[in-house]
mmCIF file of C-alpha atoms and ligand atoms in Angstrom:
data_model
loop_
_atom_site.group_PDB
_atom_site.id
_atom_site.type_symbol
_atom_site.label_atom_id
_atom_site.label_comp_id
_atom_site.label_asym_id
_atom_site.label_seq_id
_atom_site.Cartn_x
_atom_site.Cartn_y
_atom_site.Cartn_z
ATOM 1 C CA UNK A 1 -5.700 -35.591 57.058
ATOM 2 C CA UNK A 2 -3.130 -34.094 59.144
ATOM 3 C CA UNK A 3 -3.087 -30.423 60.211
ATOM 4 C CA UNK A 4 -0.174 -30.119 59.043
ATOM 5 C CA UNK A 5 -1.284 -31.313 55.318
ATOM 6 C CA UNK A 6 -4.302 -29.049 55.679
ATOM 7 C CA UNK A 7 -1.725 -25.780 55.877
ATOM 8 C CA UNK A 8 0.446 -27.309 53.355
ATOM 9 C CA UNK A 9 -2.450 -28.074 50.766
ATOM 10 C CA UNK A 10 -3.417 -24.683 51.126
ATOM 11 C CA UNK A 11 -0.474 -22.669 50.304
ATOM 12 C CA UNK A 12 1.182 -21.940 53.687
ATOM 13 C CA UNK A 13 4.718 -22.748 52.908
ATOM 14 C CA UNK A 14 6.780 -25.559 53.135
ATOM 15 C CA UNK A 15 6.017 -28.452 55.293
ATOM 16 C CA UNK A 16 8.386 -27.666 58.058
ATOM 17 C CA UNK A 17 6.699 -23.872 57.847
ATOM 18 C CA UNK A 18 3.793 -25.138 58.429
ATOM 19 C CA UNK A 19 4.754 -27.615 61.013
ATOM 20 C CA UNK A 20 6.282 -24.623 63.186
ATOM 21 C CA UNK A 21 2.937 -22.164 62.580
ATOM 22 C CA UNK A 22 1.056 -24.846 64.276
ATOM 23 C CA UNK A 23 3.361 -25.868 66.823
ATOM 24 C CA UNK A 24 3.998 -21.897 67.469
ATOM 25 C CA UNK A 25 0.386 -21.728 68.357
ATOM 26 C CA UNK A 26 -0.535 -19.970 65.759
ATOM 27 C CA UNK A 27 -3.429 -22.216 64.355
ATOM 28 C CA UNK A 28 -6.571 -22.924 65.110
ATOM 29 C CA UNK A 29 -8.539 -25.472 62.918
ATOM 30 C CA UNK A 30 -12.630 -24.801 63.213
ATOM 31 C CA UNK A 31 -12.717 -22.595 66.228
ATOM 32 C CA UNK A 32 -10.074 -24.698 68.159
ATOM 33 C CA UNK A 33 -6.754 -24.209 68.902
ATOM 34 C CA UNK A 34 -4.743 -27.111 68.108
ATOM 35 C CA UNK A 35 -0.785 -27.326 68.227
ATOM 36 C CA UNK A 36 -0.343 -30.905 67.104
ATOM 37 C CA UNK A 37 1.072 -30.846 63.429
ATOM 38 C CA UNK A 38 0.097 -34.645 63.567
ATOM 39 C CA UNK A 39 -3.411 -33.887 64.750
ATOM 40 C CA UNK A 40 -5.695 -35.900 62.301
ATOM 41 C CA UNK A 41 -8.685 -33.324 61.416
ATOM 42 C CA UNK A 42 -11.429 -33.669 58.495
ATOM 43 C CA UNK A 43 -11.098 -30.634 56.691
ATOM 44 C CA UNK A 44 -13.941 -30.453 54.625
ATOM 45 C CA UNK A 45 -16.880 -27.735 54.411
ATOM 46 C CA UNK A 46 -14.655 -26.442 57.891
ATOM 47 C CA UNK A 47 -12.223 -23.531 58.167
ATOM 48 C CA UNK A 48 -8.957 -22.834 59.943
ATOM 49 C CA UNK A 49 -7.607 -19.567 61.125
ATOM 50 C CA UNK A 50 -4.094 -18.874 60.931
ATOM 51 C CA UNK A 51 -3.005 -15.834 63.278
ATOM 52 C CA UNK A 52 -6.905 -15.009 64.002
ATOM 53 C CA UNK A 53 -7.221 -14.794 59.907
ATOM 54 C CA UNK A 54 -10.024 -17.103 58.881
ATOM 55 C CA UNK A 55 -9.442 -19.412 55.991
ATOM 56 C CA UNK A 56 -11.839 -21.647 54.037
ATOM 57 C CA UNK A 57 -10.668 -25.083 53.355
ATOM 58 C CA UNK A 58 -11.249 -26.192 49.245
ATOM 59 C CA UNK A 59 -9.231 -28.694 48.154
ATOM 60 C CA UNK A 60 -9.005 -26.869 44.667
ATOM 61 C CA UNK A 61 -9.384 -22.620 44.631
ATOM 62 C CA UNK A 62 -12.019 -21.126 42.888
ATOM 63 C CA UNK A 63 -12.177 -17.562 43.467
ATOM 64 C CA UNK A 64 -13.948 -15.113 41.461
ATOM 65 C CA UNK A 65 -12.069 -11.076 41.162
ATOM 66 C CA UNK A 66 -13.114 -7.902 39.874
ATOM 67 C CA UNK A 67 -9.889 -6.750 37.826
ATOM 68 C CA UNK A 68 -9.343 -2.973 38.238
ATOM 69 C CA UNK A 69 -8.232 -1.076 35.310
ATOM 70 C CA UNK A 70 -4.129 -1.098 34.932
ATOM 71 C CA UNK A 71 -3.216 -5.117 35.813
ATOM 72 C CA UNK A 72 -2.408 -7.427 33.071
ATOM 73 C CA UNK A 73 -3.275 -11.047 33.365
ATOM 74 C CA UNK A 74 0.015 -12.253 32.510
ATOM 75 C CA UNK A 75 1.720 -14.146 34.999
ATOM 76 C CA UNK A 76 5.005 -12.132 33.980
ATOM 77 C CA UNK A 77 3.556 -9.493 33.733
ATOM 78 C CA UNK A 78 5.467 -6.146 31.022
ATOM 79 C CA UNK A 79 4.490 -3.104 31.785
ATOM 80 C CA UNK A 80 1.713 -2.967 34.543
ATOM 81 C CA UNK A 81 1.001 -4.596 37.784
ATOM 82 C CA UNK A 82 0.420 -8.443 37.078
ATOM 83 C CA UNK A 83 -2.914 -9.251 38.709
ATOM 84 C CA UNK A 84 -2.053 -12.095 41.178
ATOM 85 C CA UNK A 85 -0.458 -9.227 42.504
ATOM 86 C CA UNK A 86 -3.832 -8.699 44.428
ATOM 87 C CA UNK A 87 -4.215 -12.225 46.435
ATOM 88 C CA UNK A 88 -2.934 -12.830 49.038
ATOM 89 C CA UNK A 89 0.263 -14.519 49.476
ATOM 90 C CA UNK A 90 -1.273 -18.520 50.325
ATOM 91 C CA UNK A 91 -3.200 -18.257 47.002
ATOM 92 C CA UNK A 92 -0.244 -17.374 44.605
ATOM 93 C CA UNK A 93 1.953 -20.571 46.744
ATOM 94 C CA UNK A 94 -1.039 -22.411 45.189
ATOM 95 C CA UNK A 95 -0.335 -21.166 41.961
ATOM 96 C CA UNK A 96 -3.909 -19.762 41.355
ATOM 97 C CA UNK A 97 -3.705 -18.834 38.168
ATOM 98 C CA UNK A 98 -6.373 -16.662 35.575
ATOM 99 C CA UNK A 99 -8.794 -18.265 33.330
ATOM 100 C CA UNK A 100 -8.038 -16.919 30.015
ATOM 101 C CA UNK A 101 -6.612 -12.820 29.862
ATOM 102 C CA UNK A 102 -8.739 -9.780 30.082
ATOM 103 C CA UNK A 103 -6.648 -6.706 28.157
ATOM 104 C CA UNK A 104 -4.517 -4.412 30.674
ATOM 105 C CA UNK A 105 -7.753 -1.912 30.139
ATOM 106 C CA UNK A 106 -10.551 -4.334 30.289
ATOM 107 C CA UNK A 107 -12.228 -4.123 34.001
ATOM 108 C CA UNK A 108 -14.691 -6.656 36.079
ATOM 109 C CA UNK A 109 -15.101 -10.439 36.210
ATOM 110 C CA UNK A 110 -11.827 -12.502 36.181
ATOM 111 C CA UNK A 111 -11.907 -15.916 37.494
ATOM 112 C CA UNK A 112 -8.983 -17.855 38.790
ATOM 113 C CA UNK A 113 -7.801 -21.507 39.703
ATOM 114 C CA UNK A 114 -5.589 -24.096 40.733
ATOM 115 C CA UNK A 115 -7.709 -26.652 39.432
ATOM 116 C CA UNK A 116 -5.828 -27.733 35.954
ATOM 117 C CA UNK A 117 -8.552 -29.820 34.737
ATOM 118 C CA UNK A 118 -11.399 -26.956 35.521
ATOM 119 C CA UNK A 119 -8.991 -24.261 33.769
ATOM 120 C CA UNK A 120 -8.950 -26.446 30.735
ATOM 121 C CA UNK A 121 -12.707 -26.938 30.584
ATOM 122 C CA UNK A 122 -13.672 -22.975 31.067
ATOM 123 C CA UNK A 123 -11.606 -22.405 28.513
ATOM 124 C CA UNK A 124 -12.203 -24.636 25.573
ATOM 125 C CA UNK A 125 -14.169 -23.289 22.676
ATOM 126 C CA UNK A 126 -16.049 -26.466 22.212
ATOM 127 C CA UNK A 127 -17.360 -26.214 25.896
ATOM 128 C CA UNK A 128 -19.187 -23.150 24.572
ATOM 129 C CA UNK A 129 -19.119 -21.498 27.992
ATOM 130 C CA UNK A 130 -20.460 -17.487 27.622
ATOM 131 C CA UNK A 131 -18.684 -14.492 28.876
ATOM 132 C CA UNK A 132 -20.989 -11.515 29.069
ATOM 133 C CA UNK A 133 -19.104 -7.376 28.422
ATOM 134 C CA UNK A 134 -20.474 -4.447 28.975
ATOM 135 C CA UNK A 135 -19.268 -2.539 26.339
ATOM 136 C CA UNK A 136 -18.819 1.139 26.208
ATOM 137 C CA UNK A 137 -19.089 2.174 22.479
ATOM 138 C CA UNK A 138 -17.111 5.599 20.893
ATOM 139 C CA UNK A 139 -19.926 6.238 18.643
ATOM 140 C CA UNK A 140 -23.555 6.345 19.104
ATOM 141 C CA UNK A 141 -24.985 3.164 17.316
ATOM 142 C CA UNK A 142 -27.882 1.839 16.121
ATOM 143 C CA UNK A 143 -29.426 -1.979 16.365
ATOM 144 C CA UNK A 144 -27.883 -2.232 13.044
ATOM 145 C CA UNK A 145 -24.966 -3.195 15.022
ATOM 146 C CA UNK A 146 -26.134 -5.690 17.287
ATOM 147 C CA UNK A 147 -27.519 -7.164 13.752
ATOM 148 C CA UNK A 148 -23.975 -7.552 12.171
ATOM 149 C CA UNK A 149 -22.208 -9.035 15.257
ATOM 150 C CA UNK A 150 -25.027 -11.207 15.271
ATOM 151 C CA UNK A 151 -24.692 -12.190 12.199
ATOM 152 C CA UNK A 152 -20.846 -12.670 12.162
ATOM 153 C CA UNK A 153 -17.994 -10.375 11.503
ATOM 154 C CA UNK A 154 -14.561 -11.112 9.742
ATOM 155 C CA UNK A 155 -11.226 -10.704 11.456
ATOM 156 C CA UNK A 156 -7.793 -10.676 10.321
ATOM 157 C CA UNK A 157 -6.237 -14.093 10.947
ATOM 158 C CA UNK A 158 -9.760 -15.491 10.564
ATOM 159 C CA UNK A 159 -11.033 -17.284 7.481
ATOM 160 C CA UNK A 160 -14.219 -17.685 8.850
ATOM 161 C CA UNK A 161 -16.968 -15.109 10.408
ATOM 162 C CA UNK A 162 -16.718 -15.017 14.204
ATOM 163 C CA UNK A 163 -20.186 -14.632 15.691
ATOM 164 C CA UNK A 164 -21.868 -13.365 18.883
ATOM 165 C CA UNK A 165 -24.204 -15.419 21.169
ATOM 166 C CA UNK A 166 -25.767 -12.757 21.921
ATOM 167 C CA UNK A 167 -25.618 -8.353 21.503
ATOM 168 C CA UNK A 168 -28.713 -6.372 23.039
ATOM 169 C CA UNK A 169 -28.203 -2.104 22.522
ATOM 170 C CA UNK A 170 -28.673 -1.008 26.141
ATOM 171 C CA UNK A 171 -27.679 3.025 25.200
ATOM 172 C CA UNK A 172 -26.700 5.048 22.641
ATOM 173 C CA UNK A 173 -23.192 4.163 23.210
ATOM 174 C CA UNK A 174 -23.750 0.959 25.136
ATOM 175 C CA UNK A 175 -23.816 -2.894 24.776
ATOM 176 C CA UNK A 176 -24.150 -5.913 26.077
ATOM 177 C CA UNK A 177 -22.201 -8.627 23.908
ATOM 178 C CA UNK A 178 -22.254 -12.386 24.945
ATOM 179 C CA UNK A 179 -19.476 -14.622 23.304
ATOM 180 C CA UNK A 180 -18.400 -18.018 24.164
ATOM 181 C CA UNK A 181 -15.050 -18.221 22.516
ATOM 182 C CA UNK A 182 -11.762 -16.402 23.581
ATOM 183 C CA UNK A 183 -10.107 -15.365 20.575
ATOM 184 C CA UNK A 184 -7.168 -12.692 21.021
ATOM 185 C CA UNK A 185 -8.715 -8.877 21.644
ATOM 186 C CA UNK A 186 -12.233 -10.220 20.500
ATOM 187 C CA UNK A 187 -14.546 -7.917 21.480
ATOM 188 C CA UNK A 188 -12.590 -4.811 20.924
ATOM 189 C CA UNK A 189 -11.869 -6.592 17.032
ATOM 190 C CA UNK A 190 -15.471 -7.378 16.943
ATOM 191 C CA UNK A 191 -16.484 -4.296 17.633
ATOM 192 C CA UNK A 192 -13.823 -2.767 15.286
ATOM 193 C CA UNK A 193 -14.889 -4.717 12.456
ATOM 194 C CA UNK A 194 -18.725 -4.156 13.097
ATOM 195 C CA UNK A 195 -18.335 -0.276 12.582
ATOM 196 C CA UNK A 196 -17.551 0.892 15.471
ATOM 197 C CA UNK A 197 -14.549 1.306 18.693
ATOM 198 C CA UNK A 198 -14.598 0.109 21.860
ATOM 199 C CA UNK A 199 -13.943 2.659 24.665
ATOM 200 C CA UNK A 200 -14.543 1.108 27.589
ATOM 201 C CA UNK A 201 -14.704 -2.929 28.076
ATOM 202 C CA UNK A 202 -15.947 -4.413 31.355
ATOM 203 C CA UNK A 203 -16.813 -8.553 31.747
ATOM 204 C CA UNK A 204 -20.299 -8.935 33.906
ATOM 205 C CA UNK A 205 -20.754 -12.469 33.647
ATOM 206 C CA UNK A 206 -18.450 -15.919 32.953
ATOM 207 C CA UNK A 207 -20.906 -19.070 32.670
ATOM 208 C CA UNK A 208 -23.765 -19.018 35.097
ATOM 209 C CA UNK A 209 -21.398 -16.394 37.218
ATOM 210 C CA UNK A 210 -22.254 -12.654 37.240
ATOM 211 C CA UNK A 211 -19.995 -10.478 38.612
ATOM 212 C CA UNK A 212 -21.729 -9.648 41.820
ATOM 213 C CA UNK A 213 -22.468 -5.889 42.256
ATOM 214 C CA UNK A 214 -20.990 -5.559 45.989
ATOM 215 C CA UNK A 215 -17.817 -7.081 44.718
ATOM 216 C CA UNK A 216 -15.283 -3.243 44.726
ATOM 217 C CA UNK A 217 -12.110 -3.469 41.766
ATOM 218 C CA UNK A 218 -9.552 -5.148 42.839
ATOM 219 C CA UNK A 219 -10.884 -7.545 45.220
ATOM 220 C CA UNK A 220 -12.066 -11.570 45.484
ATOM 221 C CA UNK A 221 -13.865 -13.935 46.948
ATOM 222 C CA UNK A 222 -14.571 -17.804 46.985
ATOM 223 C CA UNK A 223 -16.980 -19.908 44.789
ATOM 224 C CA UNK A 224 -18.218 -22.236 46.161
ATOM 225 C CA UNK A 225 -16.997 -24.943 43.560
ATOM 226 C CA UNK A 226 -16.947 -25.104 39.278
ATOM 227 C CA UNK A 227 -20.594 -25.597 39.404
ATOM 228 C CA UNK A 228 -21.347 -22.110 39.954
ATOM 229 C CA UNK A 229 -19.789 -21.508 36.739
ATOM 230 C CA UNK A 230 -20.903 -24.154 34.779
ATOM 231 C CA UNK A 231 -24.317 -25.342 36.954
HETATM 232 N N1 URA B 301 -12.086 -9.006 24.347
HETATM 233 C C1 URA B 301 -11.223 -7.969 24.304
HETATM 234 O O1 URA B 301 -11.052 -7.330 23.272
HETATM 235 N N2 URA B 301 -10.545 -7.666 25.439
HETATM 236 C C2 URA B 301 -10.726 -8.316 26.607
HETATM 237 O O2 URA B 301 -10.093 -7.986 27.608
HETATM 238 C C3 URA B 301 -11.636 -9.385 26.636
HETATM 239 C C4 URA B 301 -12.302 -9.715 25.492
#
């Protein structure tokens, strides 16, 4: 591949941008400067540093955030911050976009892509893939409610009960509810409809993923690749 397509591919501007950032020498591709924009290179599993700032190559982006409070997932965004707001400039010319929404309120694991295909499959309710929430409760509850999400709940615009994979009591006013569809406000109209009102909603988990515990609101990192979502 040429240098030149490595910047490109990865969100650095227009071709003739990127041609002048390398021939500027401004680039250096796996620890070596280089300011050929024809130079052939093999960009895979290597990095490249653009103005001393280190970049991983991936042909697709998979990065994993932790949303802060106050940023809608909207990509035009109403009334808050939209959160694409927080990546860096390369990764929006990508058009990295969010897997599903978490509410304006709703904190933790968001995970975003370029990779159509992989959006599609995260996202299907037939794929079955399980998003774990902490949820912070209003009222102090019993294991009676773990029973009836359990069990299945109704919600308006629903003829049929909409179930949890899984809801373990970890407090008086907390829980732990696992879901693997993506239904509009679930868990706070799960929640609602079980007895009870959500007060604080965080997501800890998306597939195999857990939202790692060094990972501060309202920052990202890489994955590795789909399979550390889906194994
Ligand atoms: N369910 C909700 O109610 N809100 C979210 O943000 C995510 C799931």
């Amino acid at each position: 591949m040429r240098l030149e397509q490595v910047l490109f591919s990865q969100g650095f501007g227009a071709r003739r941008e990127c041609r002048a950032l390398i021939a500027g020498g401004r680039v250096t591709f796996d620890g070596v400067p280089l300011d050929d924009p024809d130079a052939q290179v093999d960009p895979v599993g290597k990095s490249f540093a653009v103005d001393g700032c280190a970049w991983p190559y991936f042909e697709k982006a998979v990065i994993a955030m932790n949303k802060p409070a106050g940023y809608e997932c909207s990509t035009k965004p109403k009334f808050h911050p939209g959160v694409l707001t927080l990546l860096p400039p390369p990764l929006r010319v990508r058009n990295v976009q969010p897997v599903g929404r978490l509410d304006e309120d709703t904190t933790g694991l968001l995970i975003l892509t370029d990779d159509g295909p992989l959006q599609h499959r995260l996202i299907h309710p037939k794929r079955h893939v399980k998003k774990v929430y902490r949820v912070t409760l209003k009222h102090a509850a019993d294991e009676g409610i773990c029973a009836r999400l359990l069990a299945g709940v109704m919600l308006a615009d629903e003829n049929e009960l909409v179930a949890a994979d899984g809801a373990e009591l970890t407090g008086e006013t907390e829980l732990m509810l696992t879901i693997s569809t993506g239904k509009y406000h679930q868990v706070k109209r799960m929640v609602a409809a079980a007895g009870n009102r959500v007060e604080r909603l965080q997501r800890v988990a998306f597939g195999r993923f857990s939202l790692p515990a060094d990972l501060p609101e309202g920052k990202w990192m890489w994955l590795s690749g789909p399979s550390e979502i889906l194994g």
